[in-house]
Coordinates of C-alpha atoms in Angstrom, one line a residue:
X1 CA -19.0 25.9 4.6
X2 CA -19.7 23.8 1.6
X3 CA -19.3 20.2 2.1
X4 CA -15.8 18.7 0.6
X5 CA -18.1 16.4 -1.7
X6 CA -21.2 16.5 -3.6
X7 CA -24.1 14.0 -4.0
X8 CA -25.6 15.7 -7.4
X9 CA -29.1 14.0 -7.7
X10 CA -31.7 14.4 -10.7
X11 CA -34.9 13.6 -9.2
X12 CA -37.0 12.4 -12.0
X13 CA -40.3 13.7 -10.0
X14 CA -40.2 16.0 -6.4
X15 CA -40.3 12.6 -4.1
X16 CA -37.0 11.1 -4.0
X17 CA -35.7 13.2 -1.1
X18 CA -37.9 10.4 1.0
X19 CA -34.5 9.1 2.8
X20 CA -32.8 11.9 3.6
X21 CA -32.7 15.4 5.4
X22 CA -31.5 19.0 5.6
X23 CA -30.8 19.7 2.2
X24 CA -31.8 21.8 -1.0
X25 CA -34.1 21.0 -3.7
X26 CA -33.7 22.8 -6.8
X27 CA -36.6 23.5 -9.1
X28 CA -34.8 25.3 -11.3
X29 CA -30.7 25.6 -12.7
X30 CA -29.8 29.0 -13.3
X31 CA -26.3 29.9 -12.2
X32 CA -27.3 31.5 -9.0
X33 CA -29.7 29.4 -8.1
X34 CA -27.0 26.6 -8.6
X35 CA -24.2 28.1 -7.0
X36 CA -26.1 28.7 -4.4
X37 CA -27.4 25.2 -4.0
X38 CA -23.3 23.8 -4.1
X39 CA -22.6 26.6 -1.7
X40 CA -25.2 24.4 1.0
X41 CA -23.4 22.2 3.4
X42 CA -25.3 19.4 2.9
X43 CA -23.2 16.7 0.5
X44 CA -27.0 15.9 -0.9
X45 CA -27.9 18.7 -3.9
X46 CA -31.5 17.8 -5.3
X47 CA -32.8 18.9 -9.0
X48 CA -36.2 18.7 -9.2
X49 CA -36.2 17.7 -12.9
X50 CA -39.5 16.4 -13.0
X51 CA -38.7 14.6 -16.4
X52 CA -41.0 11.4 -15.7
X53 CA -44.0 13.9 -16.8
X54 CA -42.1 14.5 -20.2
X55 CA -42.3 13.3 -23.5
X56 CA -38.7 11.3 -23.5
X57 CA -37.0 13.8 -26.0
X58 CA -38.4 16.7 -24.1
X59 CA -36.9 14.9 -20.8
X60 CA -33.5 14.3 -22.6
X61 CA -33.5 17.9 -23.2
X62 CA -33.9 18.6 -19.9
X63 CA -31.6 16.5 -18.8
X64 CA -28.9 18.0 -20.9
X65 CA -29.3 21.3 -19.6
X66 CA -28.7 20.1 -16.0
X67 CA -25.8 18.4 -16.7
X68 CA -24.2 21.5 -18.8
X69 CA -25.4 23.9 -16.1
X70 CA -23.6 21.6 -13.3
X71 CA -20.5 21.1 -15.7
X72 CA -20.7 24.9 -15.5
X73 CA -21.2 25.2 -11.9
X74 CA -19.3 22.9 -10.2
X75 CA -15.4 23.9 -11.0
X76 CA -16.4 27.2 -10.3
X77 CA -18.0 26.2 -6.8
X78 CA -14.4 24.8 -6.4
X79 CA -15.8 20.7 -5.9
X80 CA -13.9 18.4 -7.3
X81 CA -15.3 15.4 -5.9
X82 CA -18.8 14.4 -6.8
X83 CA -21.4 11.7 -7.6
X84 CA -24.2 11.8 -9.6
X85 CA -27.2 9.8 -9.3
X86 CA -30.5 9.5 -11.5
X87 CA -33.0 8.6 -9.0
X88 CA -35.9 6.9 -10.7
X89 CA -38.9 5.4 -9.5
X90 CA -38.7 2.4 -6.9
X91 CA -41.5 0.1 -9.4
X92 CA -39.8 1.2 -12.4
X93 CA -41.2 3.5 -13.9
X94 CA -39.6 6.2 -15.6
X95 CA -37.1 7.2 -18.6
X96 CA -34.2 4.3 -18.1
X97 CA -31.6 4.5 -20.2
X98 CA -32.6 7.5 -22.2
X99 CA -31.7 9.6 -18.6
X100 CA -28.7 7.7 -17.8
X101 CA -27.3 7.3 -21.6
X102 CA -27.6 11.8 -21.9
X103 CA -25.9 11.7 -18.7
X104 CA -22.9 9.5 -19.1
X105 CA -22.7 12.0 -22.7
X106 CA -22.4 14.8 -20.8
X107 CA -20.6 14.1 -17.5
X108 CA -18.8 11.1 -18.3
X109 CA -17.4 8.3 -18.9
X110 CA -18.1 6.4 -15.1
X111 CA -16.6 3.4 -14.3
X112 CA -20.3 1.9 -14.3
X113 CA -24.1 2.4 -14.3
X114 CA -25.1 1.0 -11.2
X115 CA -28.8 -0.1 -11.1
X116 CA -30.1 0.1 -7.3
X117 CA -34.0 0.6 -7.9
X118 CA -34.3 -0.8 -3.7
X119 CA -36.3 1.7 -1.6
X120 CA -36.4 -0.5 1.4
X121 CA -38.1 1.6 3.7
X122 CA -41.0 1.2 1.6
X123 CA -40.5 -2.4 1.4
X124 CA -38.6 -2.3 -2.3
X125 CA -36.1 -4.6 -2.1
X126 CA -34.1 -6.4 -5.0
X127 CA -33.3 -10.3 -4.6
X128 CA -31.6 -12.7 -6.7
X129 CA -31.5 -9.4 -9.7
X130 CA -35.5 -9.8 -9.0
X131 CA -37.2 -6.5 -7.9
X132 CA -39.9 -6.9 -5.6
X133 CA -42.7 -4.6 -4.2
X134 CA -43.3 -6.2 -0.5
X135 CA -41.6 -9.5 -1.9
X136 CA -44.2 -9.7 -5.2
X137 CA -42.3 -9.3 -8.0
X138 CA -43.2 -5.6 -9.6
X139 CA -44.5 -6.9 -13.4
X140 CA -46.9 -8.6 -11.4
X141 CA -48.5 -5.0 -10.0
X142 CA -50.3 -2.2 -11.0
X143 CA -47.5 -0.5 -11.9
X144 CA -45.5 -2.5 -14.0
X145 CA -49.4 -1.8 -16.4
X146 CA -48.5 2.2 -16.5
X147 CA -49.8 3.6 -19.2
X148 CA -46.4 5.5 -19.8
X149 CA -44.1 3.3 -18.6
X150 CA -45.1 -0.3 -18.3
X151 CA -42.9 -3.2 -18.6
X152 CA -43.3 -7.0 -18.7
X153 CA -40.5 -8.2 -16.5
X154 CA -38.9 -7.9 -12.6
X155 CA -35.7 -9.8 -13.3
X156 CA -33.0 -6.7 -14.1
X157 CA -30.9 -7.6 -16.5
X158 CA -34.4 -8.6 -18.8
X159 CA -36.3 -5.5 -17.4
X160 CA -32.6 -3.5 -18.8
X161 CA -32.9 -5.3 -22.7
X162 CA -36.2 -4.3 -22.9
X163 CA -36.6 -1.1 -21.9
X164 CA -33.2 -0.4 -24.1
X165 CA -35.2 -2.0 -26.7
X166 CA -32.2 -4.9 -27.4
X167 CA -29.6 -2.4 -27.2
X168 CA -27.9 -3.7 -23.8
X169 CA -28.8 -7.4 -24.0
X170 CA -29.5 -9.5 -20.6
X171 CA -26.4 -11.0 -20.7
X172 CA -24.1 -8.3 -20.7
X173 CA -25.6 -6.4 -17.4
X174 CA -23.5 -7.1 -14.4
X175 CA -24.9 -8.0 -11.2
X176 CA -24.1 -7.5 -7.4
X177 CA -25.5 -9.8 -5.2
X178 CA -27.1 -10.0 -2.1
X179 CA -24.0 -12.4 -0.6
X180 CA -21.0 -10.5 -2.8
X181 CA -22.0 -7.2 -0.5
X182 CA -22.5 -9.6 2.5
X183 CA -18.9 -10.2 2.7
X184 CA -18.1 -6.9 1.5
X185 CA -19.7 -5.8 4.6
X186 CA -17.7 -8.5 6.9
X187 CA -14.0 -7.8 5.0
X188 CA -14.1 -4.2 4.8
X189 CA -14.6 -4.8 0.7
X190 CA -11.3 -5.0 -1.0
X191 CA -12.9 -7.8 -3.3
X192 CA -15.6 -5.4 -4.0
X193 CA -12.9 -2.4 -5.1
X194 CA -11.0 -4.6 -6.7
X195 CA -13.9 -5.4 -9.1
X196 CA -14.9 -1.8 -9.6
X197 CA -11.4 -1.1 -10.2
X198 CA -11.6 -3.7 -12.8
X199 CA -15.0 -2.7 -14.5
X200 CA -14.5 -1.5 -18.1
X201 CA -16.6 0.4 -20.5
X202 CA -19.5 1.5 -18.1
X203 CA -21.5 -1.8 -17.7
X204 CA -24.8 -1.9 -16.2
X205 CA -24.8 -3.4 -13.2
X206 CA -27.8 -4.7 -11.1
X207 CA -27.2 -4.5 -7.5
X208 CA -29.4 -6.9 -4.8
X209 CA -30.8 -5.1 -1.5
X210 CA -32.7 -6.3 1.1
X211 CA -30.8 -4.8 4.2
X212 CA -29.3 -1.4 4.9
X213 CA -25.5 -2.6 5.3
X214 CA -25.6 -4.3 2.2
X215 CA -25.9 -0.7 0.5
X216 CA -24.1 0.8 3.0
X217 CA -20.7 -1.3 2.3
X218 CA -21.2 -0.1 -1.6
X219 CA -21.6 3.3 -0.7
X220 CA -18.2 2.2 1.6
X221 CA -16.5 1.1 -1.7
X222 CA -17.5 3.9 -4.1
X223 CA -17.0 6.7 -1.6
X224 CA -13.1 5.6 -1.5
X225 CA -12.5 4.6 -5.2
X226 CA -10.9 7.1 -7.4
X227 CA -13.1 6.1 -10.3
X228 CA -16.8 7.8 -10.3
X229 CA -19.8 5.6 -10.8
X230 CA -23.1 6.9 -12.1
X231 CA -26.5 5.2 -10.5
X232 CA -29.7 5.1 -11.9
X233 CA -31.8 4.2 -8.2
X234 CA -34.2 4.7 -6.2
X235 CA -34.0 6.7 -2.8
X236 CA -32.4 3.8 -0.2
X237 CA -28.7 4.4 -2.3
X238 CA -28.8 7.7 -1.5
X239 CA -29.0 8.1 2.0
X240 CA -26.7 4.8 2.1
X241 CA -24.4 7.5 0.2
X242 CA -24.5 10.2 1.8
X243 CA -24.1 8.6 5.0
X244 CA -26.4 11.5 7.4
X245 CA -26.8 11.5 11.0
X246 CA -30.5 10.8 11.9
X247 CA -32.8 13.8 11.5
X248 CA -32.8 16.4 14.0
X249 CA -36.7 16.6 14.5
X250 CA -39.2 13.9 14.6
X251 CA -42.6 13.7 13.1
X252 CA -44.0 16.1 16.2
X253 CA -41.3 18.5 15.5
X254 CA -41.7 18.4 12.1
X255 CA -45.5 19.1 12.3
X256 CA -44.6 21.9 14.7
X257 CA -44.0 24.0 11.7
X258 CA -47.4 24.4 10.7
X259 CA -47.6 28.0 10.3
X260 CA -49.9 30.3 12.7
X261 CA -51.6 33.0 12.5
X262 CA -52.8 36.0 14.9
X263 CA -52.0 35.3 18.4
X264 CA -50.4 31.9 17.4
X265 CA -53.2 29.8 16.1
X266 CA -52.6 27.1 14.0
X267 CA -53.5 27.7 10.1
X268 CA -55.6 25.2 8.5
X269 CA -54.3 22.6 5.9
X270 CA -55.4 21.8 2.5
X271 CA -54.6 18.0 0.7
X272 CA -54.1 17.6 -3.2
X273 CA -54.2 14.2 -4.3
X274 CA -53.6 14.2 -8.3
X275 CA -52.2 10.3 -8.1
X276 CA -54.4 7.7 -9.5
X277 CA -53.2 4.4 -8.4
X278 CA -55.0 2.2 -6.8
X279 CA -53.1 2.5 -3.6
X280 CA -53.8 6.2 -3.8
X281 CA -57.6 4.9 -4.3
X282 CA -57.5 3.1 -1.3
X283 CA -55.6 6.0 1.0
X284 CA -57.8 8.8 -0.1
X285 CA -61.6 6.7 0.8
X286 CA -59.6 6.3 4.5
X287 CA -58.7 9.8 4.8
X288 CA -62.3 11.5 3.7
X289 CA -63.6 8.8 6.4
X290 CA -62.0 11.7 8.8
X291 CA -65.0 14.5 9.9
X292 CA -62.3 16.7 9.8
X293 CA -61.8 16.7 6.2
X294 CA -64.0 17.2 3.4
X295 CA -63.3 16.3 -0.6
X296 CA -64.2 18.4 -3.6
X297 CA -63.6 16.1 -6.6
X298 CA -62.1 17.5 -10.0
X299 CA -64.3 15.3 -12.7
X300 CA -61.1 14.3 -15.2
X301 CA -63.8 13.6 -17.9
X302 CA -65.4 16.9 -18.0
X303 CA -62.2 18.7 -17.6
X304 CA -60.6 16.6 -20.7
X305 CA -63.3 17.7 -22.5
X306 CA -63.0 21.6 -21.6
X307 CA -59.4 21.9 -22.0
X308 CA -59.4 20.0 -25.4
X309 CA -62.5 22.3 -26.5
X310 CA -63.2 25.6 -28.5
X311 CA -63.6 27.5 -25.6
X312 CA -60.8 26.0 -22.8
X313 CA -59.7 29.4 -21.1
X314 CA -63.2 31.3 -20.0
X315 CA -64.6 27.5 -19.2
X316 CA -62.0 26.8 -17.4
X317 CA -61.5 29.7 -15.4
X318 CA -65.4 29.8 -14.6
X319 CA -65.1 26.3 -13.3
X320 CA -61.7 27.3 -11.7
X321 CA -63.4 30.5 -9.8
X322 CA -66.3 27.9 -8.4
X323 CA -64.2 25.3 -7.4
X324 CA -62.1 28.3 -5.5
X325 CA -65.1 29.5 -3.6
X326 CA -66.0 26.0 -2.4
X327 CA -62.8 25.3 -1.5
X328 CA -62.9 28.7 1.0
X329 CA -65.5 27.9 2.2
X330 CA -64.6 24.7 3.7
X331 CA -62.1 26.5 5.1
X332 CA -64.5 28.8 6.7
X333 CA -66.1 26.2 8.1
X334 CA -63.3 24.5 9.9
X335 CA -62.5 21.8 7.7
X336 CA -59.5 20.4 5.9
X337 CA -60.7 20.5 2.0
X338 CA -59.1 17.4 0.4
X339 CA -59.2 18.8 -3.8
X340 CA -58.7 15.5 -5.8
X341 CA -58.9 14.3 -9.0
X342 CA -61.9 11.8 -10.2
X343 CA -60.5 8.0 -10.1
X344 CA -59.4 5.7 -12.8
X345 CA -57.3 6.3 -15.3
X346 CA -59.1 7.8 -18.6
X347 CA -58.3 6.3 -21.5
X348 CA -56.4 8.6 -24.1
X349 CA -55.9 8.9 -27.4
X350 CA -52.2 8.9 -28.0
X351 CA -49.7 9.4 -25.4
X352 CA -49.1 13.3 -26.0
X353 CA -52.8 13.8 -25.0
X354 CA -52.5 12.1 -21.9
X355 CA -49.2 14.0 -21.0
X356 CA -51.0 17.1 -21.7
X357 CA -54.0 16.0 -19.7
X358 CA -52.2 15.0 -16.6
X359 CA -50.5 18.8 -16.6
X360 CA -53.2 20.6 -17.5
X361 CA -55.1 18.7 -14.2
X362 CA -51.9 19.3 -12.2
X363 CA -51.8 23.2 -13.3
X364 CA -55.3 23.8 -11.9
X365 CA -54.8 21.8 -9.1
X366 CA -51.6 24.3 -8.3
X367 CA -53.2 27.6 -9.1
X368 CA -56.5 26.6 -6.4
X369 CA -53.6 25.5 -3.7
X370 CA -51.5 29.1 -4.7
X371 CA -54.9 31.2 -4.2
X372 CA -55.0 29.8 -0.7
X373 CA -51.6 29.3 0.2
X374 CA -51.4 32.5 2.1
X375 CA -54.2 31.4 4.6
X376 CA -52.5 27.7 4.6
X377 CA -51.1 26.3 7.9
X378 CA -49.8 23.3 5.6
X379 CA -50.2 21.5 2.6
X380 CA -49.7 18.1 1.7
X381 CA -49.7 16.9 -2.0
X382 CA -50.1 13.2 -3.3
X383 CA -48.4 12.8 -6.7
X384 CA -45.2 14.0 -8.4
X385 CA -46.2 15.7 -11.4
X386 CA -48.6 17.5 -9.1
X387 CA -46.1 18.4 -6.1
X388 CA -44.0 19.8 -9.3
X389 CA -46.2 21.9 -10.5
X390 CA -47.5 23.2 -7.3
X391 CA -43.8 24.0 -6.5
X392 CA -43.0 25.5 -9.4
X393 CA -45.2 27.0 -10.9
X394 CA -48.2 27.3 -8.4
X395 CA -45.8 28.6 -5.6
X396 CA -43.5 29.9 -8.1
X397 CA -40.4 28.4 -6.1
X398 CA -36.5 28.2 -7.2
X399 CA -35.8 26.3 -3.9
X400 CA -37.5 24.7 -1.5
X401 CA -35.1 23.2 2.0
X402 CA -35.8 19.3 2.8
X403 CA -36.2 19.7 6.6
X404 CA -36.6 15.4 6.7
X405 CA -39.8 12.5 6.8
X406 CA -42.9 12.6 8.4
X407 CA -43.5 9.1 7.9
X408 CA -41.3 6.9 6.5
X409 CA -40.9 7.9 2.6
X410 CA -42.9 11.6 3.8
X411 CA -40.5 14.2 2.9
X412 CA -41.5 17.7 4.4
X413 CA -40.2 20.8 2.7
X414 CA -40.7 24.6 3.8
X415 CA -40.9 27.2 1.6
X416 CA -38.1 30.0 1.5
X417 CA -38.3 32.9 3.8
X418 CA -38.3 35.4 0.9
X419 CA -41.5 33.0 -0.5
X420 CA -44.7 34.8 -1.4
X421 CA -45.9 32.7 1.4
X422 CA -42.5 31.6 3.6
X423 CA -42.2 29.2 5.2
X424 CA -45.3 27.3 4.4
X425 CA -44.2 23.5 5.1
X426 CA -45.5 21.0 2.2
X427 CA -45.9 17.6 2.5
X428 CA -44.5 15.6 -0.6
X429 CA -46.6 12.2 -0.6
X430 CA -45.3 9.4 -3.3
X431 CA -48.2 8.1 -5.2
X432 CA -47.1 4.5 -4.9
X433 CA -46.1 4.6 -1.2
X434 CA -47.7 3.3 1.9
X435 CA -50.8 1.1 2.8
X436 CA -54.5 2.5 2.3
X437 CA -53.7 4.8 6.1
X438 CA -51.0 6.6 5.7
X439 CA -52.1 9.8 3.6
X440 CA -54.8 9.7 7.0
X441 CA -51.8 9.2 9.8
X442 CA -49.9 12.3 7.6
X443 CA -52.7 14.1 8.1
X444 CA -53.3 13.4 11.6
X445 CA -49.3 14.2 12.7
X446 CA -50.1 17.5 10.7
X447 CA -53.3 18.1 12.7
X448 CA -51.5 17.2 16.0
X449 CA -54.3 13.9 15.9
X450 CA -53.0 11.0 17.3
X451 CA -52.0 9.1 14.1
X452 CA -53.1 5.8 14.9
X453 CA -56.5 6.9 16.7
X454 CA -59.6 5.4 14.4
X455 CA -62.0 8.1 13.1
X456 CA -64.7 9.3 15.5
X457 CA -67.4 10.0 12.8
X458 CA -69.3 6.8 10.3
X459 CA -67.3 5.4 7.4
X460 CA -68.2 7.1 3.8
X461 CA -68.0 3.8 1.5
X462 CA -65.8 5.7 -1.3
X463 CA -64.2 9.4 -2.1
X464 CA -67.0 10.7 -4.0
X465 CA -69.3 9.8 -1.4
X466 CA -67.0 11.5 0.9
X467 CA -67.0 15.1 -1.6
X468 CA -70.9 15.1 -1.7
X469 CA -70.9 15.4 2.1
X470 CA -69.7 19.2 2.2
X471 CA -69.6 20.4 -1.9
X472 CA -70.9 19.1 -5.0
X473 CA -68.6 17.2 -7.0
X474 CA -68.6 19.9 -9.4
X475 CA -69.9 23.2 -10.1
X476 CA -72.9 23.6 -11.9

């Protein structure tokens, strides 16, 4: 049976599933796929919208069509009751308000915007309207210097004006803080309703978290209020929303999954790491430091070059087809291949060029993971855009099921039985989450390794060190 409420999210990239469990995760909206989806017993419904690798009228655009398809959808799936949320990024990246502004047009009005960008188990937490990334303030990161997406401030109600451009001025965004949910946590909240009962014209409002009860006694107050709220937030509100049980399986009985082959042995893995953050930097020098695994490095130089030349499609595919057969055969030879792109971010000429850069990379990387998904045991992928695209389009998936984390933040998904390749579990791996070993304990947990054991072979001082060892970094 359907649950008796919905929690509709629109996950501006494939990773924001990393709090919760046992639920579907839409990469497309057509109405069966959709009715299907509300059909779920889970209260958690995730559309993959993937709108942070969009040009922001394209992403508006895509937006819209979500929202139209679920005001289609939903009085026909007989629910009544439902939130939505817009989960963005947890440093602050992302299309705020554009998102937010199509969806209040289209599904609205809501009593308020609430602005919750704390993912605290990955040490996001908001204090004194202050966002902080393991208690630094965000502008003061590598990611508040995104290319796409950078910003200049970590307070909220100033991070708000400026990325409106002026249009919602500091001093008219709410805020909820830290000791205002304290007490709502103590008293059951009736100040709390009282104020939401009170709010008028959909203000922004920036709500503090540090702690899960703080969240949790919002999520207390908004679940019994008659009046909807919208929330543009990061993954900690939603679980605090949707209120699940733990996760049946742990990390070992996630990993059980893997798939097998003839007379049950485990199939080998395959990592794609398209992110280029430094923290991706640092995790992907740890994890070729494994002997198990081996790199094969995709030089983002060359490949501009090719896919903005004369000649894009036979080049491409000729490089594709080598990079294919060196892939298999580090499979042959018993390792994990670990197919990344070269590091650093190259410089661009315009925004649309980098856009079309980052999918052209993410579309190869998806059609060498499809090639050898059917031989695949597992697959883990670092990166949004490129966990996207290797759903969609590479696997050529409506729906994948959110079976729960690996690691804190992991999220594991299986593939459908009717799947070209069922039930082929995939690891979705934030770019930004972590220290430099987790993409190496995920790894491990999928290998059945003991995660915290310390490699047995010598240390490779950097990842293209770590590719020359078994392939050249790129075909001749």
């Amino acid at each position: 049976m359907a649950a008796p409420f919905k929690i509709l999210v629109i996950d501006d990239d494939p990773t924001g599933s990393q709090t919760v469990h046992s639920c579907p995760l839409l990469l497309r909206w057509d109405p069966a796929t959709l009715a299907a989806g509300l059909e779920h017993p889970s209260p958690l419904l995730f559309l993959l919208a993937n709108t942070r690798a969009l040009a922001p009228q394209a992403a508006a655009e895509r937006v819209r069509q979500i929202c139209r398809a679920l005001a289609a959808a939903l009085p026909a799936a007989g629910i009544a009751r439902w939130w939505l949320v817009s989960r963005g990024d947890s440093t602050l990246r992302g299309h705020f308000p554009l998102e937010v502004d199509v969806i209040s047009a289209e599904l609205g009005p809501f009593a308020a915007t609430l602005l919750i960008p704390a993912f605290l188990e990955g040490g996001r937490t908001t204090v004194g309207g202050v966002h902080l990334l393991h208690g630094q303030p965000v502008d003061q990161t590598p990611f508040a210097r995104d290319g796409l997406f950078g910003y200049g401030t970590s307070y909220l109600p100033a991070w708000v004006e400026e990325k409106s451009g002026g249009r919602m001025p500091a001093q008219q965004v709410q805020r909820l803080d830290a000791a205002e949910l304290e007490r709502a946590a103590a008293d059951g909240g009736q100040a709390l309703a009282a104020r939401l009962a009170g709010w008028q014209n959909q203000p922004v409002v920036a709500v503090d978290a540090q702690r899960p009860p703080q969240l949790a006694a919002l999520a207390g107050v908004v679940r019994a209020s008659s009046r909807p709220v919208l929330a543009q937030s990061a993954a900690s509100w939603i679980q605090a929303l949707a209120e699940l049980p733990p996760q049946p399986r742990n990390a070992s009985g996630l990993a059980q999954g893997r798939r097998r082959g003839l007379g049950g042995k485990p199939l080998p893995g395959l990592v794609l790491v398209g992110s280029h953050v430094p923290l991706a930097d640092a995790q992907l020098e740890q994890l070729l430091r494994e002997p198990g695994c081996a790199g094969i490095e995709l030089p983002v130089a060359r490949l501009a070059r090719v896919l903005e030349g004369p000649l894009s499609e036979p080049l491409l595919a000729s490089l594709e087809q080598d990079w294919l057969v060196q892939l298999q055969a580090l499979l042959a030879d018993g390792h994990t291949p670990v197919l990344f792109t070269s590091r650093g971010e190259l410089c661009c000429g315009s925004a649309v060029e980098r856009r079309r850069l980052g999918d052209g990379l993410a579309a190869l990387m998806a059609r060498l993971a499809a090639a050898l998904a059917p031989q695949l045991g597992y697959l883990i992928s670092k990166g949004g855009i490129t966990t996207h695209t290797l759903l969609a389009d590479g696997l050529g998936l409506a729906a994948v099921e959110l079976q729960g984390q690996l690691l804190p933040g992991l999220s594991l998904v299986l593939t459908p039985v009717e799947a070209a390749v069922p039930q082929l579990p995939v690891l979705t791996f934030p770019g930004n989450l972590g220290d430099a070993g987790t993409l190496r304990q995920a790894w491990r947990c999928m290998e059945g390794l003991d995660p915290q054991a310390e490699p047995d072979g010598g240390s490779q001082p950097d990842p293209s060190a770590a590719a020359r060892r078994s392939a050249s970094s790129e075909p001749p």
